[in-house]
Amino acid sequence: MKAITIRQPWVGAIFSPTSPKDVENRTQAYSHRGLLLIHAGQNLATGDAFAKVREITGREVPVLGAPSSGREWAVGAIVGVVDLVSVHGSGECGCDCSPWALPYRKHLVLADARRFAKPVPAYGKQGLWTPDPETMGPVREQLERAGLAVSL
Ligand SMILES: [Zn+2]
């Protein structure tokens, strides 16, 4: 099973009940489709990320990493799972596919985001990566709690 590391507050936005972040912008396209674990990196996004998340979701970004802030705002953990349904270039959609889409990027189209009842601590990696067996044990439990029977 594949995972992708994304910085906060973008991860929280993926699981937002309002205007969820349904496009992940990358320089590289991936052939993987289907379930994709969302790992929140230890480092935070810089620049206008916080303002943009507030603007598009209409919600405040709580204290990141605090248990009281909500499971989707954890850092250094796999917080949930999405379906990676398709990938296209910004030239194909003109960035009209989502308010989250950026120019000059590949748009990873995400759907059906489901956050875990309990985030699973893990170190991130570049690109799409495969969690080690020690991490996949608790991840599998969370997937089952989310109603997903996954053959690994
Ligand atoms: Zn697009």
Coordinates of N, CA and C and ligand atoms in Angstrom, one line a residue:
M1 N 0.8 -1.2 0.0 CA 0.0 0.0 0.0 C 0.9 1.2 0.0
K2 N 0.5 2.3 -0.8 CA 1.3 3.5 -1.0 C 0.9 4.6 0.0
A3 N 1.8 5.4 0.3 CA 1.6 6.6 1.1 C 2.2 7.8 0.4
I4 N 1.7 9.0 0.7 CA 2.3 10.2 0.2 C 2.4 11.2 1.4
T5 N 3.6 11.8 1.5 CA 3.8 12.8 2.6 C 3.4 14.2 2.1
I6 N 2.6 14.9 2.9 CA 2.1 16.2 2.6 C 2.3 17.0 3.9
R7 N 2.6 18.3 3.7 CA 2.8 19.1 4.9 C 1.5 19.7 5.3
Q8 N 1.4 19.9 6.7 CA 0.3 20.7 7.2 C 0.5 22.2 6.8
P9 N -0.6 23.0 6.6 CA -2.0 22.6 6.9 C -2.7 22.0 5.7
W10 N -1.9 21.6 4.7 CA -2.6 21.0 3.5 C -3.3 19.7 3.9
V11 N -2.8 18.9 4.8 CA -3.4 17.6 5.1 C -4.7 17.9 5.8
G12 N -4.8 18.8 6.7 CA -6.0 19.1 7.4 C -7.1 19.6 6.4
A13 N -6.6 20.3 5.3 CA -7.5 20.8 4.3 C -8.1 19.6 3.5
I14 N -7.4 18.6 3.3 CA -7.8 17.4 2.6 C -9.1 16.8 3.3
F15 N -9.0 16.9 4.6 CA -10.1 16.2 5.4 C -11.2 17.3 5.9
S16 N -11.1 18.5 5.3 CA -12.0 19.5 5.7 C -13.5 19.2 5.3
P17 N -14.4 19.4 6.2 CA -15.8 19.2 5.8 C -16.4 20.2 4.8
T18 N -15.7 21.3 4.7 CA -16.1 22.3 3.7 C -14.9 22.5 2.7
S19 N -15.3 22.5 1.4 CA -14.3 22.7 0.3 C -13.0 21.9 0.5
P20 N -13.1 20.6 0.7 CA -11.9 19.8 1.0 C -10.9 19.9 -0.2
K21 N -9.7 19.9 0.2 CA -8.6 19.9 -0.8 C -8.6 18.7 -1.6
D22 N -9.0 18.8 -2.9 CA -9.2 17.6 -3.7 C -8.2 17.5 -4.8
V23 N -7.2 18.4 -4.8 CA -6.1 18.3 -5.7 C -4.8 18.5 -4.9
E24 N -3.9 17.5 -5.1 CA -2.5 17.7 -4.6 C -1.6 18.1 -5.8
N25 N -0.9 19.1 -5.6 CA -0.1 19.7 -6.7 C 1.4 19.1 -6.6
R26 N 1.8 18.5 -7.6 CA 3.2 17.9 -7.6 C 3.9 18.2 -8.9
T27 N 5.2 18.1 -8.9 CA 5.9 18.3 -10.2 C 6.0 17.0 -11.0
Q28 N 5.7 15.9 -10.3 CA 5.8 14.6 -11.0 C 4.4 13.9 -11.0
A29 N 4.1 13.2 -12.1 CA 2.9 12.4 -12.2 C 3.2 11.0 -11.7
Y30 N 2.2 10.4 -11.2 CA 2.4 9.0 -10.7 C 1.4 8.1 -11.4
S31 N 1.8 6.8 -11.6 CA 0.9 5.9 -12.2 C -0.1 5.2 -11.3
H32 N 0.2 5.3 -9.9 CA -0.6 4.7 -8.9 C -2.0 5.3 -9.0
R33 N -3.0 4.4 -8.8 CA -4.4 4.8 -8.7 C -5.0 4.0 -7.5
G34 N -6.1 4.5 -6.9 CA -6.7 3.8 -5.9 C -6.3 4.4 -4.5
L35 N -6.5 3.5 -3.5 CA -6.2 4.0 -2.1 C -4.8 4.5 -1.9
L36 N -4.7 5.6 -1.2 CA -3.4 6.3 -1.0 C -3.5 6.8 0.4
L37 N -2.5 6.4 1.3 CA -2.4 6.9 2.6 C -1.9 8.3 2.7
I38 N -2.5 9.1 3.5 CA -2.1 10.5 3.6 C -1.2 10.7 4.9
H39 N 0.0 11.0 4.7 CA 1.0 11.2 5.8 C 1.2 12.6 6.0
A40 N 1.0 13.2 7.2 CA 1.3 14.6 7.5 C 2.8 14.6 7.9
G41 N 3.6 15.4 7.2 CA 5.0 15.5 7.5 C 5.2 16.3 8.8
Q42 N 6.4 16.1 9.3 CA 6.8 16.8 10.6 C 6.9 18.3 10.4
N43 N 7.4 18.7 9.2 CA 7.6 20.1 8.8 C 6.3 20.7 8.3
L44 N 6.2 22.0 8.5 CA 5.0 22.7 8.1 C 5.2 23.4 6.8
A45 N 4.1 23.6 6.1 CA 4.2 24.4 4.8 C 4.5 25.8 5.1
T46 N 5.1 26.5 4.2 CA 5.5 27.9 4.4 C 4.7 28.8 3.4
G47 N 5.0 30.0 3.4 CA 4.3 31.0 2.5 C 2.9 31.2 2.9
D48 N 2.0 31.2 1.8 CA 0.6 31.6 2.1 C -0.3 30.4 2.4
A49 N 0.3 29.3 2.7 CA -0.5 28.0 2.9 C -1.6 28.2 3.9
F50 N -1.3 28.8 5.0 CA -2.3 28.9 6.1 C -3.4 29.9 5.6
A51 N -3.0 31.0 5.0 CA -4.1 31.9 4.5 C -4.9 31.3 3.5
K52 N -4.3 30.5 2.6 CA -5.1 29.8 1.5 C -6.0 28.8 2.1
V53 N -5.6 28.0 3.0 CA -6.5 27.0 3.6 C -7.7 27.7 4.3
R54 N -7.4 28.8 5.0 CA -8.5 29.6 5.6 C -9.5 30.1 4.6
E55 N -8.9 30.7 3.5 CA -9.7 31.3 2.4 C -10.6 30.3 1.7
I56 N -10.1 29.2 1.4 CA -10.8 28.2 0.6 C -11.8 27.4 1.4
T57 N -11.4 27.0 2.6 CA -12.3 26.2 3.4 C -13.2 27.0 4.3
G58 N -12.9 28.3 4.5 CA -13.7 29.2 5.4 C -13.5 28.8 6.8
R59 N -12.5 28.0 7.2 CA -12.3 27.6 8.5 C -10.9 28.0 9.0
E60 N -10.8 28.1 10.3 CA -9.5 28.4 10.9 C -8.6 27.2 11.0
V61 N -7.4 27.4 10.9 CA -6.4 26.3 11.1 C -6.1 26.3 12.6
P62 N -6.4 25.2 13.3 CA -6.2 25.1 14.8 C -4.7 24.9 15.0
V63 N -4.3 24.8 16.3 CA -2.9 24.5 16.7 C -2.5 23.1 16.1
L64 N -1.5 23.1 15.3 CA -1.1 21.9 14.6 C -0.4 21.0 15.6
G65 N -0.8 19.7 15.5 CA -0.2 18.7 16.3 C -0.8 18.5 17.7
A66 N -1.7 19.4 18.1 CA -2.3 19.3 19.4 C -3.5 18.3 19.3
P67 N -3.5 17.3 20.2 CA -4.6 16.3 20.2 C -6.0 17.0 20.2
S68 N -6.1 18.1 20.8 CA -7.5 18.7 20.9 C -7.9 19.4 19.5
S69 N -6.9 19.5 18.6 CA -7.2 20.2 17.4 C -7.9 19.4 16.4
G70 N -7.9 18.1 16.6 CA -8.5 17.2 15.6 C -7.5 16.3 15.0
R71 N -7.9 15.1 14.6 CA -7.0 14.1 14.2 C -6.4 14.5 12.8
E72 N -7.1 15.2 12.0 CA -6.6 15.6 10.7 C -5.5 16.6 10.8
W73 N -5.2 17.2 12.0 CA -4.2 18.3 12.1 C -3.0 17.7 12.8
A74 N -2.8 16.4 12.9 CA -1.6 15.8 13.4 C -0.4 16.1 12.6
V75 N 0.8 16.0 13.1 CA 2.0 16.0 12.3 C 2.8 14.8 12.6
G76 N 3.6 14.4 11.6 CA 4.4 13.2 11.8 C 3.6 11.9 11.9
A77 N 2.5 11.8 11.2 CA 1.6 10.6 11.3 C 0.8 10.4 10.0
I78 N 0.4 9.2 9.8 CA -0.5 8.9 8.8 C -1.9 9.1 9.3
V79 N -2.7 10.0 8.8 CA -3.9 10.5 9.4 C -5.2 10.0 8.7
G80 N -5.0 9.4 7.5 CA -6.2 8.9 6.8 C -5.8 8.4 5.4
V81 N -6.9 8.2 4.6 CA -6.7 7.6 3.3 C -7.6 8.3 2.3
V82 N -7.2 8.3 1.1 CA -8.0 8.9 0.0 C -8.0 7.9 -1.2
D83 N -8.8 8.2 -2.2 CA -8.7 7.6 -3.5 C -8.0 8.5 -4.4
L84 N -6.9 8.1 -5.0 CA -6.2 8.8 -6.0 C -6.9 8.4 -7.3
V85 N -7.8 9.3 -7.8 CA -8.6 8.8 -8.9 C -8.0 9.1 -10.3
S86 N -7.2 10.2 -10.4 CA -6.6 10.5 -11.7 C -5.5 11.5 -11.5
V87 N -4.7 11.6 -12.5 CA -3.6 12.6 -12.5 C -3.6 13.3 -13.9
H88 N -3.5 14.6 -13.9 CA -3.4 15.3 -15.2 C -2.6 16.6 -15.0
G89 N -2.1 17.1 -16.1 CA -1.3 18.3 -16.1 C -2.2 19.6 -16.0
S90 N -1.6 20.6 -15.4 CA -2.4 21.9 -15.3 C -2.7 22.4 -16.7
G91 N -1.9 22.1 -17.7 CA -2.2 22.5 -19.1 C -3.5 21.9 -19.6
E92 N -3.9 20.7 -19.1 CA -5.1 20.0 -19.6 C -6.4 20.6 -19.0
C93 N -6.3 21.1 -17.8 CA -7.6 21.6 -17.2 C -7.6 23.2 -17.1
G94 N -6.4 23.8 -17.4 CA -6.4 25.2 -17.2 C -6.6 25.7 -15.7
C95 N -6.3 24.7 -14.8 CA -6.5 24.9 -13.4 C -7.9 25.2 -13.0
D96 N -8.9 24.8 -13.9 CA -10.3 24.9 -13.6 C -10.8 23.7 -12.8
C97 N -10.0 22.7 -12.6 CA -10.5 21.5 -11.9 C -10.8 21.7 -10.5
S98 N -10.1 22.6 -9.8 CA -10.3 22.8 -8.4 C -9.8 24.1 -7.9
P99 N -10.3 24.7 -6.9 CA -9.7 26.0 -6.3 C -8.3 25.7 -5.8
W100 N -8.0 24.5 -5.5 CA -6.7 24.1 -5.0 C -5.6 23.9 -6.0
A101 N -6.0 23.8 -7.3 CA -5.1 23.5 -8.4 C -4.1 24.7 -8.6
L102 N -2.9 24.3 -8.8 CA -1.8 25.3 -9.1 C -1.3 25.2 -10.6
P103 N -0.9 26.3 -11.2 CA -0.4 26.2 -12.6 C 1.0 25.5 -12.6
Y104 N 1.4 25.0 -13.7 CA 2.7 24.3 -13.9 C 2.9 23.1 -13.0
R105 N 1.8 22.4 -12.7 CA 1.9 21.3 -11.8 C 1.1 20.1 -12.4
K106 N 1.5 18.9 -11.9 CA 0.6 17.8 -12.1 C -0.5 17.8 -11.0
H107 N -1.7 17.6 -11.4 CA -2.8 17.6 -10.4 C -3.2 16.2 -10.1
L108 N -2.9 15.8 -8.8 CA -3.4 14.5 -8.3 C -4.8 14.7 -7.8
V109 N -5.8 14.1 -8.4 CA -7.2 14.3 -8.1 C -7.5 13.3 -7.0
L110 N -7.9 13.8 -5.8 CA -8.2 13.0 -4.6 C -9.7 13.0 -4.4
A111 N -10.2 11.9 -3.9 CA -11.6 11.7 -3.6 C -11.8 10.9 -2.4
D112 N -13.0 11.0 -1.8 CA -13.4 10.1 -0.7 C -12.4 10.1 0.4
A113 N -12.0 11.2 0.9 CA -11.0 11.3 2.1 C -11.7 10.7 3.3
R114 N -11.0 9.8 4.0 CA -11.5 9.2 5.2 C -10.4 9.3 6.2
R115 N -10.6 10.1 7.3 CA -9.5 10.2 8.3 C -9.6 9.0 9.3
F116 N -8.5 8.7 9.8 CA -8.4 7.6 10.8 C -8.9 8.0 12.2
A117 N -9.5 7.0 12.9 CA -9.9 7.3 14.3 C -8.7 7.6 15.1
K118 N -7.5 7.0 14.8 CA -6.3 7.3 15.5 C -5.2 7.4 14.5
P119 N -4.5 8.6 14.4 CA -3.4 8.7 13.5 C -2.3 7.8 13.9
V120 N -1.6 7.3 12.9 CA -0.5 6.3 13.1 C 0.9 7.0 12.9
P121 N 1.7 7.2 14.0 CA 3.0 7.9 13.8 C 3.9 7.2 12.8
A122 N 4.5 8.1 12.0 CA 5.4 7.5 11.0 C 6.3 8.6 10.5
Y123 N 7.5 8.3 10.0 CA 8.4 9.2 9.3 C 8.0 9.2 7.8
G124 N 8.1 10.4 7.2 CA 7.7 10.5 5.8 C 8.9 10.3 4.9
K125 N 8.5 10.2 3.6 CA 9.5 10.0 2.6 C 9.1 10.9 1.4
Q126 N 10.1 11.0 0.4 CA 9.8 11.6 -0.8 C 8.9 10.7 -1.8
G127 N 8.2 11.4 -2.6 CA 7.4 10.6 -3.6 C 6.3 9.7 -3.0
L128 N 5.9 8.7 -3.7 CA 5.0 7.7 -3.1 C 5.9 6.6 -2.4
W129 N 5.5 6.3 -1.2 CA 6.4 5.3 -0.5 C 5.5 4.3 0.2
T130 N 6.1 3.2 0.5 CA 5.5 2.0 1.1 C 5.8 2.0 2.6
P131 N 4.8 2.1 3.5 CA 5.1 2.0 5.0 C 5.7 0.7 5.3
D132 N 6.6 0.7 6.3 CA 7.2 -0.6 6.8 C 6.1 -1.4 7.5
P133 N 6.5 -2.7 7.7 CA 5.5 -3.6 8.3 C 5.0 -3.2 9.7
E134 N 5.9 -2.6 10.5 CA 5.6 -2.1 11.9 C 4.6 -1.0 11.8
T135 N 4.6 -0.2 10.8 CA 3.6 0.9 10.6 C 2.3 0.3 10.0
M136 N 2.4 -0.6 9.1 CA 1.2 -1.1 8.4 C 0.3 -1.9 9.4
G137 N 0.8 -2.5 10.5 CA 0.0 -3.1 11.5 C -1.1 -2.2 12.0
P138 N -0.7 -1.1 12.6 CA -1.8 -0.2 13.1 C -2.5 0.5 12.0
V139 N -1.9 0.7 10.8 CA -2.6 1.3 9.7 C -3.7 0.4 9.2
R140 N -3.4 -0.9 9.2 CA -4.5 -1.9 8.8 C -5.7 -1.9 9.7
E141 N -5.4 -1.7 11.0 CA -6.5 -1.6 12.0 C -7.3 -0.4 11.7
Q142 N -6.7 0.7 11.4 CA -7.4 2.0 11.1 C -8.3 1.8 9.9
L143 N -7.7 1.2 8.9 CA -8.4 0.9 7.6 C -9.6 0.1 7.8
E144 N -9.5 -0.9 8.7 CA -10.6 -1.8 9.0 C -11.7 -1.0 9.7
R145 N -11.3 -0.2 10.7 CA -12.2 0.6 11.4 C -13.0 1.6 10.5
A146 N -12.3 2.0 9.4 CA -12.9 2.9 8.4 C -13.7 2.1 7.4
G147 N -13.8 0.8 7.6 CA -14.7 0.0 6.7 C -14.0 -0.4 5.5
L148 N -12.7 -0.3 5.4 CA -12.0 -0.7 4.2 C -11.2 -2.0 4.5
A149 N -11.6 -3.0 3.7 CA -10.9 -4.3 3.7 C -9.8 -4.2 2.7
V150 N -8.6 -4.2 3.1 CA -7.5 -4.0 2.2 C -6.6 -5.2 2.1
S151 N -6.4 -5.8 1.0 CA -5.4 -6.8 0.8 C -4.0 -6.2 0.6
L152 N -3.0 -6.5 1.3 CA -1.8 -5.8 1.3 C -0.7 -6.7 0.7
Ligands
ZN1 ZN -6.4 20.2 -12.9

